[in-house]
Coordinates of C-alpha atoms and ligand atoms in Angstrom, one line a residue:
Chain A
M1 CA 0.0 0.0 0.0
K2 CA 1.2 3.5 -0.8
L3 CA 1.8 6.1 1.8
I4 CA -0.6 9.0 1.6
Y5 CA 2.4 11.2 0.7
E6 CA 2.9 9.1 -2.4
K7 CA -0.6 9.7 -3.4
S8 CA -0.1 13.5 -3.3
V9 CA -0.6 15.4 -6.5
E10 CA 0.5 19.0 -6.7
G11 CA -2.4 21.5 -6.4
R12 CA -5.0 18.9 -5.4
K13 CA -7.1 19.9 -2.5
G14 CA -9.7 18.3 -0.3
V15 CA -11.1 21.4 1.1
K16 CA -11.3 24.9 -0.4
I17 CA -11.1 27.6 2.3
P18 CA -13.0 30.7 1.2
E19 CA -11.2 34.1 0.9
R20 CA -11.2 36.1 4.0
D21 CA -14.3 38.4 4.0
V22 CA -14.0 40.1 7.3
K23 CA -11.9 42.9 6.0
H24 CA -12.5 45.1 9.1
Y25 CA -10.4 42.7 11.2
P26 CA -6.7 43.1 10.7
A27 CA -4.9 40.2 9.0
L28 CA -2.6 38.0 11.1
P29 CA 0.7 39.7 11.6
D30 CA 3.6 38.4 9.5
N31 CA 5.5 36.8 12.4
L32 CA 2.6 34.4 12.9
L33 CA 2.4 33.3 9.3
R34 CA 4.1 30.3 7.9
K35 CA 7.3 30.9 6.0
F36 CA 6.8 27.8 3.9
P37 CA 3.9 25.4 3.3
A38 CA 3.2 22.8 6.0
G39 CA 4.4 19.9 3.9
L40 CA 1.1 18.0 4.0
P41 CA 0.1 15.6 1.3
E42 CA -2.1 17.2 -1.4
V43 CA -5.0 14.8 -1.8
S44 CA -8.8 15.0 -2.3
E45 CA -11.3 14.2 0.3
L46 CA -12.1 10.9 -1.5
D47 CA -8.4 10.0 -1.7
T48 CA -8.2 10.6 2.1
V49 CA -11.3 8.6 2.9
R50 CA -10.2 5.6 0.8
H51 CA -6.7 5.7 2.2
F52 CA -7.8 5.6 5.8
S53 CA -10.6 3.1 5.1
K54 CA -8.1 0.7 3.6
L55 CA -5.7 1.2 6.5
S56 CA -8.4 0.6 8.9
K57 CA -9.2 -2.8 7.2
E58 CA -5.5 -3.8 7.7
N59 CA -5.9 -3.0 11.3
Y60 CA -6.5 -5.6 13.9
S61 CA -8.7 -5.0 16.9
V62 CA -10.6 -6.8 19.6
D63 CA -13.8 -5.9 17.6
S64 CA -12.6 -8.1 14.8
N65 CA -10.8 -11.0 16.5
F66 CA -9.3 -12.6 19.5
Y67 CA -6.5 -10.6 21.2
P68 CA -4.8 -12.6 23.9
L69 CA -2.1 -10.0 24.6
G70 CA -0.9 -10.8 28.1
S71 CA -0.5 -8.0 30.6
C72 CA -2.9 -5.9 28.5
T73 CA -6.4 -7.2 29.4
M74 CA -7.7 -6.7 25.9
K75 CA -11.3 -7.3 26.8
Y76 CA -14.2 -6.4 24.6
N77 CA -15.5 -2.8 25.1
P78 CA -19.3 -2.9 25.2
K79 CA -20.8 -0.4 22.7
A80 CA -23.3 0.9 25.3
L81 CA -20.3 2.6 27.0
E82 CA -19.7 4.6 23.9
E83 CA -23.3 5.8 23.9
A84 CA -23.0 6.9 27.5
A85 CA -19.9 8.9 26.8
A86 CA -21.6 10.4 23.7
L87 CA -24.6 11.8 25.7
G88 CA -24.7 15.5 25.1
G89 CA -24.7 16.4 28.7
F90 CA -21.3 14.8 29.1
R91 CA -19.8 15.3 25.7
N92 CA -20.6 19.0 25.2
L93 CA -19.4 20.2 28.6
H94 CA -16.7 22.8 28.5
P95 CA -14.1 22.0 31.2
F96 CA -13.9 25.7 32.2
L97 CA -17.5 25.5 33.4
C98 CA -16.0 24.2 36.7
Y99 CA -14.7 27.6 37.3
S100 CA -17.7 29.7 36.3
P101 CA -20.3 30.4 38.9
S102 CA -23.0 30.2 36.2
G103 CA -21.7 26.9 34.9
K104 CA -22.2 25.1 38.2
H105 CA -25.6 23.6 37.4
S106 CA -24.5 22.3 34.0
I107 CA -21.6 20.3 35.5
S108 CA -23.3 19.0 38.6
G109 CA -24.2 15.8 36.7
A110 CA -20.6 15.3 35.6
L111 CA -19.4 15.9 39.1
E112 CA -21.9 13.4 40.5
L113 CA -20.7 10.8 38.0
L114 CA -17.1 11.3 39.0
Y115 CA -18.0 11.3 42.7
N116 CA -19.9 8.0 42.3
L117 CA -17.1 6.5 40.2
E118 CA -14.7 7.3 43.0
K119 CA -17.0 5.6 45.5
A120 CA -17.4 2.6 43.3
L121 CA -13.6 2.3 43.0
T122 CA -13.1 2.5 46.7
A123 CA -15.7 -0.4 47.1
V124 CA -13.8 -2.5 44.5
T125 CA -10.3 -1.8 45.9
G126 CA -10.9 -1.4 49.7
M127 CA -9.1 1.9 49.6
D128 CA -10.5 5.1 51.1
E129 CA -10.0 7.9 48.5
V130 CA -9.4 8.2 44.9
S131 CA -8.0 10.8 42.4
L132 CA -9.3 10.2 38.8
Q133 CA -6.7 12.5 37.3
P134 CA -3.9 10.2 36.1
M135 CA -4.2 9.5 32.4
A136 CA -2.6 6.0 32.2
G137 CA -1.5 3.2 34.5
A138 CA 2.1 4.4 34.6
H139 CA 0.8 7.9 35.3
G140 CA -1.2 6.5 38.3
E141 CA 2.0 4.8 39.5
F142 CA 3.9 8.0 39.2
A143 CA 1.2 9.8 41.2
G144 CA 1.4 7.0 43.8
M145 CA 5.1 7.2 44.2
K146 CA 5.0 11.0 44.5
I147 CA 2.4 10.6 47.2
A148 CA 4.8 8.2 49.0
A149 CA 7.6 10.8 48.7
A150 CA 5.3 13.5 50.0
F151 CA 4.1 11.3 52.9
H152 CA 7.7 10.6 54.1
A153 CA 8.8 14.2 53.6
S154 CA 5.8 15.4 55.7
R155 CA 7.1 13.3 58.6
G156 CA 10.6 14.7 58.1
E157 CA 12.0 11.3 56.9
E158 CA 14.3 10.8 54.0
R159 CA 13.7 7.5 52.4
K160 CA 15.3 6.9 49.1
I161 CA 14.7 3.3 48.2
V162 CA 11.8 1.4 46.6
I163 CA 11.7 -2.4 46.7
V164 CA 10.3 -4.0 43.6
P165 CA 10.1 -7.8 43.0
D166 CA 11.3 -9.0 39.5
T167 CA 7.7 -10.1 38.7
S168 CA 6.4 -6.5 38.9
H169 CA 5.5 -4.7 35.7
G170 CA 8.4 -2.8 34.1
T171 CA 6.6 0.5 34.7
N172 CA 6.9 -0.1 38.5
P173 CA 10.7 0.4 38.7
A174 CA 10.4 3.1 36.0
S175 CA 7.8 5.1 38.0
S176 CA 9.9 4.8 41.2
A177 CA 13.0 6.1 39.4
M178 CA 11.0 8.9 37.8
S179 CA 9.8 9.9 41.2
G180 CA 13.4 10.2 42.4
F181 CA 13.8 6.8 44.2
D182 CA 16.5 4.2 43.9
V183 CA 15.2 0.8 43.0
I184 CA 16.2 -2.5 44.6
T185 CA 15.0 -5.5 42.6
I186 CA 14.2 -8.7 44.5
A187 CA 14.3 -12.0 42.7
S188 CA 11.4 -14.5 42.8
D189 CA 11.5 -17.9 44.4
K190 CA 10.6 -21.1 42.6
N191 CA 6.9 -20.4 43.2
G192 CA 7.0 -17.2 41.3
E193 CA 6.6 -15.2 44.5
M194 CA 9.0 -12.6 45.9
D195 CA 11.8 -14.2 47.9
M196 CA 10.8 -13.3 51.5
D197 CA 14.3 -13.7 53.0
E198 CA 15.8 -11.3 50.4
Y199 CA 12.9 -8.9 51.0
K200 CA 13.5 -8.9 54.8
K201 CA 17.2 -8.4 54.3
N202 CA 16.6 -5.3 52.2
L203 CA 13.9 -3.8 54.3
N204 CA 15.2 -1.0 56.6
G205 CA 14.7 2.6 57.6
S206 CA 15.7 4.0 54.1
V207 CA 13.0 2.1 52.3
A208 CA 10.1 4.3 51.2
A209 CA 7.9 1.7 49.7
V210 CA 7.5 -1.8 48.3
M211 CA 5.8 -1.9 45.0
M212 CA 4.0 -5.1 44.1
T213 CA 2.1 -5.9 40.9
C214 CA -0.8 -8.0 42.1
P215 CA -1.4 -10.6 40.7
N216 CA 2.1 -10.4 39.3
T217 CA 3.3 -10.5 35.7
L218 CA 3.6 -14.3 35.8
G219 CA -0.2 -14.3 36.4
I220 CA 0.5 -15.6 39.9
F221 CA -1.2 -14.4 43.0
N222 CA 1.4 -13.9 45.7
R223 CA 0.1 -15.6 48.9
N224 CA 2.4 -13.6 51.1
I225 CA 1.1 -10.1 50.3
R226 CA -0.4 -9.6 53.8
E227 CA 3.0 -10.3 55.3
V228 CA 4.8 -8.2 52.7
C229 CA 2.6 -5.3 53.7
E230 CA 2.9 -5.9 57.5
L231 CA 6.7 -6.0 57.2
A232 CA 6.8 -2.9 55.2
H233 CA 4.7 -1.0 57.8
K234 CA 6.9 -2.3 60.6
A235 CA 9.8 -0.7 58.8
G236 CA 8.0 2.5 58.4
A237 CA 7.5 2.0 54.6
L238 CA 4.4 2.1 52.5
A239 CA 3.0 -0.8 50.4
Y240 CA 2.0 0.0 46.8
C241 CA -0.2 -2.3 44.7
D242 CA -0.1 -2.1 41.0
G243 CA -3.7 -2.9 40.4
A244 CA -3.6 -3.0 36.6
N245 CA -4.3 -6.7 36.9
M246 CA -7.4 -6.2 38.9
N247 CA -9.4 -8.1 36.3
A248 CA -8.3 -11.3 38.1
I249 CA -9.6 -10.4 41.5
M250 CA -12.6 -8.0 41.4
G251 CA -15.1 -8.9 44.0
K252 CA -12.8 -11.6 45.3
M253 CA -10.0 -9.8 47.1
R254 CA -9.4 -6.1 47.9
P255 CA -5.9 -4.8 48.0
G256 CA -6.9 -2.3 50.7
D257 CA -7.9 -5.2 53.0
A258 CA -4.6 -6.9 52.4
G259 CA -2.8 -3.9 53.8
F260 CA -1.8 -1.9 50.7
D261 CA -1.7 1.9 51.3
I262 CA -1.7 3.1 47.7
M263 CA -2.7 1.5 44.4
H264 CA -3.7 2.4 40.9
L265 CA -6.2 0.9 38.5
N266 CA -6.2 0.8 34.7
M267 CA -9.6 1.7 33.4
H268 CA -8.5 0.7 29.9
K269 CA -7.8 -2.8 31.1
T270 CA -10.2 -3.7 33.9
F271 CA -13.1 -1.4 33.3
A272 CA -13.6 -2.0 29.6
T273 CA -12.6 1.3 28.2
P274 CA -10.7 1.1 24.9
H275 CA -6.9 0.9 24.7
G276 CA -6.7 3.8 22.3
G277 CA -3.3 3.2 20.7
G278 CA -1.4 4.4 23.7
G279 CA -4.2 6.7 24.9
P280 CA -6.5 8.2 26.0
G281 CA -6.5 6.0 29.2
A282 CA -7.2 6.5 32.8
G283 CA -5.2 5.3 35.7
P284 CA -6.9 6.4 38.9
V285 CA -4.8 6.4 42.0
C286 CA -6.4 5.2 45.2
V287 CA -5.1 5.6 48.8
K288 CA -5.9 5.0 52.4
K289 CA -7.2 7.9 54.5
N290 CA -3.9 9.0 56.0
L291 CA -2.6 9.7 52.5
A292 CA -5.7 11.3 51.0
D293 CA -4.5 14.9 51.5
F294 CA -1.6 14.2 49.1
L295 CA -3.8 13.1 46.2
P296 CA -3.3 14.9 42.9
G297 CA -5.8 17.5 41.6
P298 CA -8.9 18.8 43.3
A299 CA -11.4 16.8 45.4
I300 CA -15.1 16.5 44.7
I301 CA -17.2 16.8 47.7
K302 CA -20.9 16.3 48.3
G303 CA -22.6 19.0 50.3
A304 CA -25.4 18.7 52.9
D305 CA -27.9 19.7 50.2
G306 CA -26.8 16.8 48.0
G307 CA -25.0 19.2 45.6
F308 CA -21.4 18.6 44.4
S309 CA -18.5 21.0 44.4
I310 CA -14.7 21.1 43.9
I311 CA -12.2 21.9 46.5
K312 CA -8.5 22.2 46.5
R313 CA -6.6 19.6 48.5
P314 CA -4.2 21.7 50.6
R315 CA -1.3 19.2 50.7
S316 CA -1.8 17.8 47.2
I317 CA 1.2 16.7 45.1
G318 CA -0.3 19.0 42.5
R319 CA -2.1 18.6 39.2
L320 CA -1.1 15.8 36.9
A321 CA -3.6 16.5 34.2
P322 CA -5.9 19.3 33.1
F323 CA -9.3 19.2 34.9
F324 CA -10.3 15.6 35.7
G325 CA -8.1 13.7 33.3
N326 CA -9.8 11.9 30.5
F327 CA -13.3 12.5 31.4
G328 CA -14.9 10.6 28.5
V329 CA -13.0 7.5 29.5
L330 CA -14.2 7.9 33.1
V331 CA -17.8 8.1 31.9
K332 CA -17.3 4.8 30.0
A333 CA -15.8 3.1 33.1
Y334 CA -18.6 4.2 35.3
A335 CA -21.2 3.0 32.7
Y336 CA -19.3 -0.4 32.7
I337 CA -19.5 -0.7 36.5
L338 CA -23.3 0.1 36.4
L339 CA -23.8 -2.3 33.5
M340 CA -22.0 -5.1 35.4
G341 CA -23.0 -4.5 39.0
G342 CA -20.9 -5.8 41.8
D343 CA -21.8 -9.5 41.1
G344 CA -21.1 -8.9 37.4
L345 CA -17.6 -7.7 38.2
A346 CA -16.9 -10.7 40.4
D347 CA -18.3 -12.9 37.6
A348 CA -16.0 -11.3 35.1
S349 CA -13.0 -12.0 37.2
E350 CA -14.0 -15.6 37.8
K351 CA -14.4 -16.2 34.0
A352 CA -11.2 -14.4 33.2
V353 CA -9.3 -16.7 35.6
L354 CA -11.2 -19.8 34.4
N355 CA -10.4 -19.0 30.8
A356 CA -6.7 -18.6 31.5
N357 CA -6.5 -21.8 33.5
Y358 CA -8.4 -23.7 30.7
I359 CA -5.7 -22.6 28.2
K360 CA -3.0 -23.4 30.6
A361 CA -4.3 -26.9 31.1
A362 CA -4.8 -27.5 27.4
L363 CA -1.4 -26.4 26.3
E364 CA 0.7 -27.6 29.2
K365 CA 1.7 -30.7 27.3
F366 CA 2.9 -28.8 24.3
Y367 CA 4.7 -25.9 25.8
E368 CA 7.0 -25.6 28.8
L369 CA 5.2 -24.1 31.8
P370 CA 7.9 -22.6 34.0
Y371 CA 5.6 -22.1 37.1
K372 CA 3.4 -25.0 37.6
R373 CA 0.6 -23.5 39.7
R374 CA -2.9 -22.4 39.2
C375 CA -2.7 -19.1 37.3
M376 CA -4.9 -16.0 37.6
H377 CA -6.0 -14.0 34.6
E378 CA -3.1 -15.0 32.4
C379 CA -0.7 -17.9 31.9
V380 CA 2.9 -17.7 31.0
F381 CA 4.5 -20.4 28.9
S382 CA 8.1 -20.7 27.6
A383 CA 9.0 -21.7 24.0
S384 CA 12.1 -23.4 25.4
K385 CA 11.0 -26.9 24.0
Q386 CA 10.6 -25.3 20.6
M387 CA 13.9 -23.5 20.9
E388 CA 15.7 -26.8 20.8
Q389 CA 14.6 -26.9 17.1
G390 CA 15.7 -23.3 16.7
V391 CA 12.1 -22.0 16.8
H392 CA 11.6 -18.9 19.0
A393 CA 8.6 -17.3 20.8
L394 CA 8.6 -14.7 18.0
D395 CA 8.1 -17.4 15.3
I396 CA 5.1 -18.8 17.2
A397 CA 3.7 -15.3 17.4
K398 CA 4.1 -14.9 13.7
F399 CA 2.4 -18.2 13.0
L400 CA -0.6 -17.1 15.0
I401 CA -1.1 -14.1 12.7
D402 CA -1.7 -16.6 9.8
R403 CA -4.4 -18.2 11.9
G404 CA -6.2 -14.9 12.4
F405 CA -5.1 -14.4 16.0
H406 CA -3.3 -11.5 17.5
P407 CA -0.1 -12.9 19.0
P408 CA 0.2 -13.1 22.7
T409 CA 2.8 -11.0 24.6
I410 CA 6.3 -12.4 24.0
Y411 CA 9.6 -12.0 25.8
F412 CA 7.8 -10.6 28.9
P413 CA 8.1 -11.1 31.8
L414 CA 11.8 -11.0 31.5
I415 CA 12.4 -13.8 34.0
V416 CA 10.9 -16.4 31.7
K417 CA 13.0 -17.5 28.8
E418 CA 11.2 -17.2 25.5
A419 CA 8.1 -16.1 27.3
L420 CA 4.6 -16.5 25.7
M421 CA 2.1 -14.6 27.9
I422 CA -1.5 -15.4 27.2
E423 CA -4.5 -13.5 28.6
P424 CA -7.8 -14.5 27.1
T425 CA -10.1 -12.3 29.3
E426 CA -13.6 -13.1 30.3
T427 CA -15.2 -11.9 27.1
E428 CA -14.1 -14.7 24.8
S429 CA -16.4 -17.7 24.1
L430 CA -15.3 -21.3 24.7
Y431 CA -15.5 -21.7 20.9
T432 CA -12.9 -19.0 20.2
I433 CA -10.7 -20.2 23.0
D434 CA -10.8 -23.7 21.6
E435 CA -9.8 -22.4 18.2
F436 CA -6.9 -20.6 19.7
I437 CA -5.8 -23.7 21.5
E438 CA -5.9 -25.7 18.3
A439 CA -3.8 -23.1 16.6
M440 CA -1.2 -23.2 19.4
K441 CA -1.1 -27.0 19.2
D442 CA -0.6 -26.8 15.4
A443 CA 2.2 -24.3 16.0
A444 CA 4.0 -26.7 18.3
Q445 CA 3.5 -29.6 15.8
E446 CA 4.6 -27.6 12.7
A447 CA 7.5 -26.1 14.6
A448 CA 8.7 -29.6 15.4
E449 CA 8.2 -31.0 11.9
D450 CA 9.7 -28.3 9.8
P451 CA 11.4 -25.5 11.7
E452 CA 12.7 -23.7 8.7
L453 CA 9.3 -23.5 7.0
F454 CA 7.8 -22.5 10.3
K455 CA 10.0 -19.5 10.5
R456 CA 8.5 -18.0 7.3
H457 CA 5.2 -17.0 8.8
P458 CA 3.1 -14.9 8.4
L459 CA 2.3 -15.8 4.8
S460 CA -1.2 -14.4 4.5
S461 CA -0.9 -11.0 6.1
C462 CA -0.9 -7.8 4.0
I463 CA 2.9 -7.5 4.5
G464 CA 5.0 -10.6 5.1
R465 CA 7.6 -11.3 7.7
L466 CA 9.3 -8.0 8.7
D467 CA 13.0 -7.7 9.4
E468 CA 12.6 -6.4 12.9
T469 CA 16.3 -6.2 13.6
S470 CA 16.9 -3.8 10.6
A471 CA 13.8 -1.9 11.5
A472 CA 15.2 -1.2 15.0
R473 CA 18.8 -0.7 13.9
K474 CA 18.0 1.6 11.0
L475 CA 14.8 3.2 12.1
N476 CA 13.4 5.3 9.3
I477 CA 10.1 7.1 10.0
K478 CA 10.6 10.1 7.8
Y479 CA 9.1 10.8 4.4
P480 CA 10.7 11.9 2.2
E481 CA 13.9 10.4 3.5
K482 CA 16.0 13.5 2.8
Chain B
M1 CA 44.9 -10.8 31.3
D2 CA 42.6 -12.8 33.6
I3 CA 38.9 -13.0 32.7
Y4 CA 36.1 -13.3 35.1
Y5 CA 32.3 -13.6 34.8
T6 CA 29.3 -12.5 36.9
K7 CA 26.1 -14.3 37.5
D8 CA 24.4 -11.7 35.4
H9 CA 26.6 -12.7 32.4
E10 CA 29.0 -9.7 32.3
W11 CA 32.7 -10.4 31.8
V12 CA 35.7 -8.4 32.9
K13 CA 39.3 -8.8 31.8
V14 CA 41.7 -7.6 34.5
E15 CA 45.3 -6.4 34.4
G16 CA 46.3 -4.8 37.7
R17 CA 43.9 -1.9 38.1
R18 CA 42.9 -1.7 34.5
G19 CA 39.9 -3.6 33.2
I20 CA 37.7 -4.1 30.2
M21 CA 34.1 -5.2 30.5
G22 CA 31.4 -6.5 28.3
I23 CA 28.6 -9.1 28.2
S24 CA 29.1 -12.8 27.5
A25 CA 28.3 -14.8 24.4
Y26 CA 25.6 -16.6 26.4
A27 CA 24.0 -13.2 27.3
V28 CA 24.0 -12.1 23.8
K29 CA 22.4 -15.3 22.6
Q30 CA 19.6 -14.8 25.1
L31 CA 19.1 -11.2 24.1
G32 CA 18.9 -11.9 20.4
D33 CA 19.8 -9.2 17.8
I34 CA 21.1 -6.2 19.7
T35 CA 19.6 -3.0 18.2
Y36 CA 21.0 -0.3 20.5
V37 CA 23.7 0.2 23.1
E38 CA 23.4 3.1 25.5
L39 CA 27.1 3.5 26.4
P40 CA 28.2 4.8 29.8
E41 CA 29.8 8.2 30.0
V42 CA 33.5 8.4 30.4
G43 CA 34.3 9.3 34.0
K44 CA 31.2 7.6 35.3
E45 CA 31.7 6.1 38.8
I46 CA 30.4 2.6 38.9
T47 CA 29.7 0.4 41.9
K48 CA 29.8 -3.4 41.8
S49 CA 26.4 -4.7 40.8
G50 CA 25.1 -1.2 40.0
V51 CA 23.9 -0.4 36.5
V52 CA 26.6 0.6 34.1
C53 CA 24.5 1.1 30.9
T54 CA 21.6 -0.4 29.0
V55 CA 21.5 -2.7 25.9
E56 CA 18.4 -3.0 23.8
S57 CA 17.6 -6.0 21.6
V58 CA 14.6 -7.0 19.5
K59 CA 13.3 -8.7 22.7
A60 CA 13.9 -6.4 25.5
A61 CA 16.0 -3.6 27.1
S62 CA 18.4 -4.9 29.7
D63 CA 20.5 -3.3 32.3
I64 CA 24.2 -4.2 32.3
Y65 CA 25.7 -4.4 35.8
A66 CA 29.2 -3.5 36.9
P67 CA 31.4 -6.5 37.7
V68 CA 33.6 -4.4 39.9
T69 CA 33.7 -0.9 41.5
G70 CA 35.6 1.8 39.7
K71 CA 35.4 4.4 37.0
V72 CA 34.7 4.2 33.2
T73 CA 37.8 5.4 31.3
E74 CA 36.6 4.6 27.8
A75 CA 33.5 3.4 26.1
N76 CA 33.4 1.4 22.9
S77 CA 31.9 4.0 20.6
V78 CA 31.9 1.6 17.7
L79 CA 28.8 0.0 19.3
E80 CA 26.9 3.3 18.9
S81 CA 26.7 3.0 15.1
A82 CA 27.3 -0.8 14.9
P83 CA 25.4 -2.5 17.7
E84 CA 25.6 -5.8 15.7
K85 CA 29.3 -6.0 16.8
L86 CA 28.0 -7.1 20.2
N87 CA 26.3 -10.1 18.5
E88 CA 29.3 -10.9 16.3
S89 CA 32.0 -10.6 18.9
P90 CA 30.7 -10.2 22.4
E91 CA 33.8 -11.1 24.2
D92 CA 36.3 -9.2 22.1
E93 CA 35.5 -6.4 19.6
G94 CA 32.1 -6.0 21.2
W95 CA 33.6 -4.8 24.6
I96 CA 31.5 -2.1 26.2
A97 CA 33.8 -0.1 28.6
K98 CA 37.3 0.2 29.8
L99 CA 37.6 0.6 33.6
E100 CA 39.9 1.8 36.3
I101 CA 39.3 -0.7 39.1
S102 CA 39.2 0.7 42.7
S103 CA 39.7 -2.6 44.5
P104 CA 41.3 -5.5 42.7
D105 CA 39.8 -7.8 45.3
D106 CA 36.4 -7.2 43.8
V107 CA 37.0 -10.1 41.3
N108 CA 37.4 -12.7 44.1
D109 CA 33.8 -13.7 44.1
L110 CA 33.4 -13.7 40.3
M111 CA 33.6 -16.8 38.3
T112 CA 36.6 -18.1 36.3
P113 CA 35.8 -19.2 32.7
D114 CA 35.6 -22.9 33.9
K115 CA 33.3 -22.0 36.8
Y116 CA 31.2 -19.9 34.5
K117 CA 30.9 -22.8 32.0
E118 CA 29.6 -25.0 34.9
F119 CA 27.2 -22.2 35.9
L120 CA 25.8 -22.0 32.4
K121 CA 25.2 -25.8 32.5
S122 CA 23.3 -25.4 35.7
L123 CA 21.0 -22.9 33.9
E124 CA 19.9 -25.4 31.2
Ligands
LIG501 C1 0.7 -4.7 35.4 C2 0.7 -3.4 34.7 N1 1.0 -2.3 35.3 C3 1.1 -1.1 34.7 C4 0.8 -1.0 33.4 C5 1.0 0.4 32.7 O1 -0.2 0.9 32.3 P1 -0.2 2.0 31.1 O2 0.2 1.3 29.9 O3 -1.7 2.5 31.0 O4 0.7 3.1 31.5 C6 0.5 -2.1 32.6 C7 0.3 -2.0 31.2 O5 0.3 -2.9 30.4 C8 0.5 -3.4 33.3 O6 0.2 -4.5 32.6

């Protein structure tokens, strides 16, 4: 397929902008005008529509097929949520209305929604207060670690270290480092849980927090989290829960009850809002009471008359996003929670876990399973058996494209050699999951029979096997090249 | 020059207080095609087991740890434009940094080539 720039014809236009006919207004001053044209492709409206319609057909989404991308919770996003977010009363609000006395009545519904969403999230997590501002999971983590820093600073303590097990998501150490902490990584034991002896050895008065992804990136629920939190508290440190994998435990276990002080959620994973190509997302940060003053952004309070208003939090770590973050995403998340109800959320988690365990059991004979335990919402295999034939996780991923499936996450988590991380989510039918299992079995068989042929996949996609090494070494994203 | 290995698959060749470090053939094989090496700055103080620099491959970005405490005296700038050198010759032309070693005793708990070979077998 040609780039849209290659379809450009000099002088062709999609839109004709009329001459300026408001002569009594002065023209823009010279210093604000372009010195040379913007370098956009010159195409007609039809060229543009066809180009992007074709591109969209080459795209792969959860609306078209199964998307078992581990660590991403690519569940189906019910269309009713889109309708809720498109309601005029939400969609047409101007954010500045929060600051206008006359705007108050038009935003009271929006504030009520946000307030109710916060309350719903405290019910799911067992935490006390929430800020909806962060715009992604990692953004929520960053907020959480800034809160930890502010908390220790408020007590006059200087704590520089964050402990992170090696099964935590990569954003955990990154967010800690971004917030100015030094990270100590603790290895996992043979059960896929943080080595408790190593943890205890590293826990001391300079530790600000321990940061656990729960369930962890092996799809394993750490049975020691209560003790992990207790020990952290004894040492004067806080316990942080990366709740991006909440899809495994909703209605079953609340991180707040286990002793965690801070956590974040990923709306775009657990609460069925779309993963919009890296955004917009929402990663609310939730805390226990003693940390509530530090939350980012303003708080929404309910007055005695039942009305809602916004107040500044005096000790807040500050704003992390304009207004209330990605409001439209939050509307969808709230609609999802209402649609499901408490029992529905618990049922979603049960089915997500059941589906992952079903796949695990079906494929255990064909792929090495490094941690032989019941899994939660995802299961992690290793392609180490296949590697004996020279076939890698990457080759298996490419094979699946030919079978119409999005590849699972590969080479993550890092502690599993040749990792294949599969997360089916609750929204897939048994039929689809069985088809996927068949494809994975065929992959194992074909890889064993003819490894050389196997490595040529995908054969049926719009472009064939890409040379990923050259693409990374000689990255070229400029057109024209000069 | 004596050569030693760490459990994280770095090697260091030592002559008195001077050292050269890189990552082992095994490490490179695990990483797959290396696409980018973020070299350490010359003069950077490094602590044993602390991060020296980062290597990116088609699979992942990985931290490279210091086998000894000391200072970086030179970085292999060839790797900037030709990261594939690390795949082709990890324990020779693909060296990462030259070091001034603070305490020569640091190598005492590292592995000799034979010990390292045994260690690799235990990972199978
Ligand atoms: C466990 C976990 N934590 C955090 C994140 C980061 O979330 P985001 O990509 O929205 O920043 C992810 C994303 O995949 C995740 O899987």
